Amino acid sequence: MKLQQLNYLVAIADNNLSITKAAEKLYTSQPGISKQLRLLESELETKIFERNGKQLAGITELGEEVISRARKVLHEINHIKNITNLINDSDSGRFSIATTQTQAQYVLPKVFSSFHGRYPNLTIDLQQGTSEQILSQLQKQEVDFAIASGNIDLGANIVKIPCFQWDRTVLFPHDHPLGDLKKIQLEDLAKYPIVTYPFMGNAKQSSLTDAFKKENLEPNIVFTARDADVIKTYVRNGFGIGIVASMAFSPQKDRDLLGYSTKDILPRCTTWLAFNKNIFLKKYMKDFINDFAPHISSEQLSHYIHQDYTSSLQLMHEHESDKAEDKPLPMHQMWHI
Amino acid sequence: MKLQQLNYLVAIADNNLSITKAAEKLYTSQPGISKQLRLLESELETKIFERNGKQLAGITELGEEVISRARKVLHEINHIKNITNLINDSDSGRFSIATTQTQAQYVLPKVFSSFHGRYPNLTIDLQQGTSEQILSQLQKQEVDFAIASGNIDLGANIVKIPCFQWDRTVLFPHDHPLGDLKKIQLEDLAKYPIVTYPFMGNAKQSSLTDAFKKENLEPNIVFTARDADVIKTYVRNGFGIGIVASMAFSPQKDRDLLGYSTKDILPRCTTWLAFNKNIFLKKYMKDFINDFAPHISSEQLSHYIHQDYTSSLQLMHEHESDKAEDKPLPMHQMWHI
DNA sequence: TACGTTTACGCTAGCCGTAAGTATG
DNA sequence: CATACTTACGGCTAGCGTAAACGTA
């Protein structure tokens, strides 16, 4: 006995015992329903419908009982589908995102402005932390999403979606010698003490140091801080030049500093969004992803979710190669300073 | 969503969240259940079970709800199966058979003796009638079964199962000249007035007259009666020699008559059982068929039921050819005088 | 003759079982 | 290292759609 057969059954009963009508309603072929009805009747060894020749002429006493039970079954089935859809479509609850200060401060507000309007009853819980903390919270499923940058290996059970790319900006006070240069090169930066973000974990290298090393330069990093505003403060206090994410520098708000994009001299960074593969995305989560990374279609999204780890890595590498080749990217994939 | 998936689901829940145990209980493979569970979860976009790595560790709040609904569904499904099985296995009610006097009087009592013992609460309704009445009752579905002899065409919607074969017996008083013969031939019978069964409908011919005609003889049929005992009475009263079904003559009970089997001179007759193709055989009906025609296996039975009209005719003809060739038949297919 | 059902048939998808892979304790 | 779950893969059934046959009003 199949659920479809019960479905067909009540459809026939609800359409004046017409198999043809039932087929039209269910967008399927009429012979299919006919056959399934026969199969069901022979499985139950019971005539459900009275027949006048080939045409259905009525419902057997026993058929009435069967149909009534079938309705209950289908009702329960629909209920199961509904309660799960309700959860998935729910617009209230707690939506937790672990992220870095830079994202929380400079990127997410713009996204949330429209998102929160759509889900006013949703409590958005922003967890700020180091890369390690973010990763840990994600793995323990303490948060739904993680948003960060850098090439952390998140393991097989986590989906990692590249969202947008950004460049760094060099910051220095107006009276700094770098302000006199028409074009700033890496070797210029190497001459001054640098204040920037710490490297992942306790690593001694990053894409930043690698870039210097490529030109046989040794950057003089004197301070690191996770908070772009802290870095700016140190720069203002003359501890060195700052290197921060471009979106953390606003010429209007940071008038006392000069900013110079490193897009030509330092590699581009990728911000990704990650979540556990075994959670099911509720509607507001999908909406958020769409807001945060509009270039990811829902097809691509499900592709990311269902592919395995190795191909996921490959895909990440493809995106890295995008960066390396410095291809033009669609507007929304770039962050403009 | 499939019923099996729900089945698997509750099996897992009922076996300490062990997929392996559930598979053993359901006599299926463990990977199969695992996969179906995954498919169900991804269809519902819901985690039903908590997982500890790969092992199932608990039931989600939502999972509890789903499982509880699934139980209801399966319960209803079982109910549907039960009510139909109850009907099919019922051992009470009314079992109606239309048949001829000869079958009712001389054949069926032996069959019913054991059958009735098995189904004491079953009301057996024997409808006696002419071949036309029997056919009509069967077509109007006024009776469940029909049992008769002769080559009536019953149409496409009726299953006709050959049950056994029998010969006719010639009856005459002890002082009849036929009693002096060592071997009786057709031409001997043609010399005397004959009392026998009427022909089907108002036909002028039958297998009996055909046999005479084959030898250029004309039988002198002076009386016909449907009741073998009536025929015997007429024979006793000297109206002629009787030709009745062999089972209607008992040398012990009919001591005043002599009986001579016509198995060498008259064609053999076939008694068949028929019923509408669109009824479902209840258990007692199958049992009855097994008692009445033990040589028909249940496989053969379902073959008879599901084949179409044309092949059914062919099969009947095969059986007729059996008769014509006079092959040896199994004991229970023959009626011994 | 036209409408509705059944039958026939080829295609495809999905289920199942076997076997190998993987994680956990 | 053993146990339990997952993944991979091949075989096979079963459902579906198209087309044709059938039966009835």
Coordinates of C-alpha atoms in Angstrom, one line a residue, chain B residues 121-321:
Chain B
N121 CA -21.5 -19.9 11.6
L122 CA -21.7 -19.6 7.8
T123 CA -25.1 -19.8 6.4
I124 CA -24.9 -21.8 3.2
D125 CA -27.6 -20.8 0.8
L126 CA -28.2 -23.3 -2.0
Q127 CA -30.2 -21.9 -4.8
Q128 CA -31.5 -24.6 -7.1
G129 CA -32.5 -23.7 -10.6
T130 CA -32.2 -24.3 -14.3
S131 CA -29.0 -23.5 -16.2
E132 CA -30.6 -20.2 -17.3
Q133 CA -31.6 -19.2 -13.8
I134 CA -28.2 -20.1 -12.5
L135 CA -26.5 -18.0 -15.1
S136 CA -28.8 -15.1 -14.5
Q137 CA -28.4 -15.2 -10.7
L138 CA -24.6 -15.3 -11.2
Q139 CA -24.6 -12.3 -13.6
K140 CA -26.9 -10.3 -11.3
Q141 CA -24.5 -11.2 -8.5
E142 CA -27.4 -12.6 -6.6
V143 CA -25.2 -15.6 -5.8
D144 CA -21.5 -16.0 -5.1
F145 CA -20.9 -19.2 -6.9
A146 CA -22.6 -21.2 -9.6
I147 CA -22.0 -24.9 -10.1
A148 CA -23.3 -26.7 -13.2
S149 CA -22.3 -28.7 -16.2
G150 CA -22.5 -28.1 -19.9
N151 CA -20.8 -25.8 -22.3
I152 CA -22.6 -22.5 -21.5
D153 CA -20.8 -19.4 -22.5
L154 CA -20.7 -17.3 -19.4
G155 CA -19.1 -14.1 -20.9
A156 CA -15.9 -12.3 -20.1
N157 CA -16.6 -11.3 -16.5
I158 CA -17.1 -14.7 -15.1
V159 CA -14.4 -17.2 -14.1
K160 CA -15.3 -20.8 -15.0
I161 CA -13.2 -23.5 -13.4
P162 CA -13.6 -27.1 -14.5
C163 CA -13.9 -29.1 -11.4
F164 CA -14.4 -32.8 -12.2
Q165 CA -15.7 -35.0 -15.0
W166 CA -18.4 -37.6 -14.9
D167 CA -20.1 -40.1 -17.1
R168 CA -23.7 -40.9 -17.6
T169 CA -25.3 -44.1 -16.5
V170 CA -28.2 -45.8 -18.3
L171 CA -30.9 -47.0 -15.9
F172 CA -33.5 -49.6 -16.6
P173 CA -35.6 -52.1 -14.6
H174 CA -34.2 -55.6 -13.9
D175 CA -36.6 -57.1 -16.4
H176 CA -35.6 -54.8 -19.2
P177 CA -34.1 -56.4 -22.4
L178 CA -31.0 -54.3 -22.1
G179 CA -30.2 -56.3 -18.9
D180 CA -29.5 -59.3 -21.1
L181 CA -26.9 -57.7 -23.2
K182 CA -23.2 -58.2 -22.4
K183 CA -22.2 -54.9 -23.9
I184 CA -24.6 -52.0 -24.6
Q185 CA -24.0 -49.9 -27.7
L186 CA -25.6 -46.6 -28.7
E187 CA -27.7 -48.4 -31.2
D188 CA -29.2 -50.4 -28.4
L189 CA -30.2 -47.3 -26.5
A190 CA -31.7 -45.8 -29.6
K191 CA -34.3 -48.6 -29.7
Y192 CA -36.0 -47.5 -26.5
P193 CA -37.7 -44.4 -25.3
I194 CA -35.4 -42.3 -23.2
V195 CA -35.9 -40.2 -20.0
T196 CA -33.1 -37.8 -19.3
Y197 CA -32.2 -34.2 -18.4
P198 CA -33.5 -31.4 -20.6
F199 CA -31.1 -29.6 -22.9
M200 CA -29.8 -26.2 -22.2
G201 CA -32.3 -23.5 -23.0
N202 CA -34.6 -24.6 -25.6
A203 CA -31.9 -26.1 -27.7
K204 CA -32.6 -29.2 -29.8
Q205 CA -29.2 -30.6 -29.5
S206 CA -26.6 -31.4 -26.8
S207 CA -23.5 -33.6 -26.4
L208 CA -26.0 -36.5 -25.9
T209 CA -27.9 -36.1 -29.2
D210 CA -24.6 -35.2 -31.0
A211 CA -23.2 -38.6 -30.0
F212 CA -26.2 -40.4 -31.4
K213 CA -26.2 -38.3 -34.5
K214 CA -22.6 -39.2 -35.1
E215 CA -23.6 -42.8 -35.6
N216 CA -26.7 -41.8 -37.6
L217 CA -29.0 -42.7 -34.8
E218 CA -32.0 -40.7 -33.6
P219 CA -32.7 -41.0 -29.8
N220 CA -36.2 -41.2 -28.8
I221 CA -36.4 -38.8 -25.9
V222 CA -39.9 -39.0 -24.3
F223 CA -39.4 -37.2 -21.0
T224 CA -36.9 -34.8 -19.6
A225 CA -36.7 -33.7 -16.0
R226 CA -34.1 -31.7 -14.1
D227 CA -34.4 -33.9 -11.1
A228 CA -32.5 -37.2 -11.4
D229 CA -34.9 -38.7 -8.9
V230 CA -37.9 -37.7 -11.1
I231 CA -36.2 -39.4 -14.0
K232 CA -35.7 -42.6 -11.9
T233 CA -39.4 -42.5 -11.0
Y234 CA -40.3 -42.4 -14.6
V235 CA -38.0 -45.2 -15.4
R236 CA -39.5 -47.3 -12.6
N237 CA -42.9 -46.6 -14.1
G238 CA -41.8 -48.0 -17.4
F239 CA -41.8 -44.8 -19.4
G240 CA -38.4 -45.6 -20.8
I241 CA -34.8 -46.1 -20.0
G242 CA -33.1 -43.4 -18.0
I243 CA -29.8 -41.6 -18.7
V244 CA -28.6 -39.7 -15.7
A245 CA -25.3 -38.6 -14.2
S246 CA -23.4 -41.5 -12.8
M247 CA -23.3 -40.0 -9.3
A248 CA -27.1 -39.9 -9.2
F249 CA -27.3 -43.7 -9.4
S250 CA -26.4 -45.9 -6.4
P251 CA -26.7 -49.7 -6.9
Q252 CA -27.4 -50.0 -3.2
K253 CA -30.1 -47.4 -2.9
D254 CA -31.6 -48.0 -6.3
R255 CA -31.7 -51.8 -6.1
D256 CA -34.8 -52.0 -8.3
L257 CA -32.9 -50.5 -11.2
L258 CA -29.9 -51.6 -13.1
G259 CA -27.2 -49.1 -14.0
Y260 CA -24.8 -49.3 -16.9
S261 CA -22.0 -46.7 -17.3
T262 CA -21.9 -45.0 -20.7
K263 CA -18.2 -44.1 -20.4
D264 CA -17.4 -46.0 -23.5
I265 CA -20.2 -44.8 -25.7
L266 CA -21.2 -41.3 -24.6
P267 CA -18.9 -38.3 -24.1
R268 CA -17.8 -37.4 -20.7
C269 CA -19.3 -34.3 -19.0
T270 CA -17.5 -31.6 -17.1
T271 CA -18.9 -29.9 -14.0
W272 CA -17.6 -26.4 -13.5
L273 CA -17.7 -23.8 -10.8
A274 CA -18.1 -20.2 -11.8
F275 CA -18.1 -16.8 -10.1
N276 CA -17.8 -13.2 -11.0
K277 CA -14.3 -12.0 -11.8
N278 CA -14.8 -8.8 -9.9
I279 CA -15.6 -10.4 -6.5
F280 CA -12.7 -11.0 -4.1
L281 CA -12.7 -14.5 -2.8
K282 CA -13.1 -14.7 0.9
K283 CA -11.2 -17.3 2.8
Y284 CA -14.2 -19.7 3.0
M285 CA -14.7 -19.4 -0.7
K286 CA -11.2 -20.4 -1.4
D287 CA -11.6 -23.3 1.1
F288 CA -14.7 -24.4 -0.7
I289 CA -13.0 -24.4 -4.0
N290 CA -10.2 -26.4 -2.5
D291 CA -12.7 -28.9 -1.2
F292 CA -14.8 -29.1 -4.3
A293 CA -11.9 -29.2 -6.8
P294 CA -8.8 -30.2 -4.8
H295 CA -6.7 -30.5 -8.0
I296 CA -6.8 -26.8 -8.5
S297 CA -3.9 -25.2 -6.7
S298 CA -4.1 -21.7 -5.4
E299 CA -1.7 -20.6 -8.1
Q300 CA -3.9 -22.1 -10.8
L301 CA -6.9 -20.5 -9.2
S302 CA -5.4 -17.0 -9.3
H303 CA -4.4 -17.8 -12.9
Y304 CA -8.0 -18.6 -13.8
I305 CA -9.1 -15.4 -12.1
H306 CA -6.6 -13.0 -13.7
Q307 CA -6.5 -14.3 -17.2
D308 CA -8.7 -12.7 -19.8
Y309 CA -11.7 -14.0 -21.6
T310 CA -10.1 -15.3 -24.7
S311 CA -7.4 -17.3 -23.0
S312 CA -10.0 -18.5 -20.6
L313 CA -11.9 -19.9 -23.5
Q314 CA -8.8 -21.6 -24.8
L315 CA -8.2 -23.1 -21.4
M316 CA -11.7 -24.4 -21.4
H317 CA -11.2 -25.9 -24.8
E318 CA -8.0 -27.6 -23.6
H319 CA -10.1 -29.2 -20.9
E320 CA -12.7 -30.3 -23.4
S321 CA -10.0 -31.8 -25.5

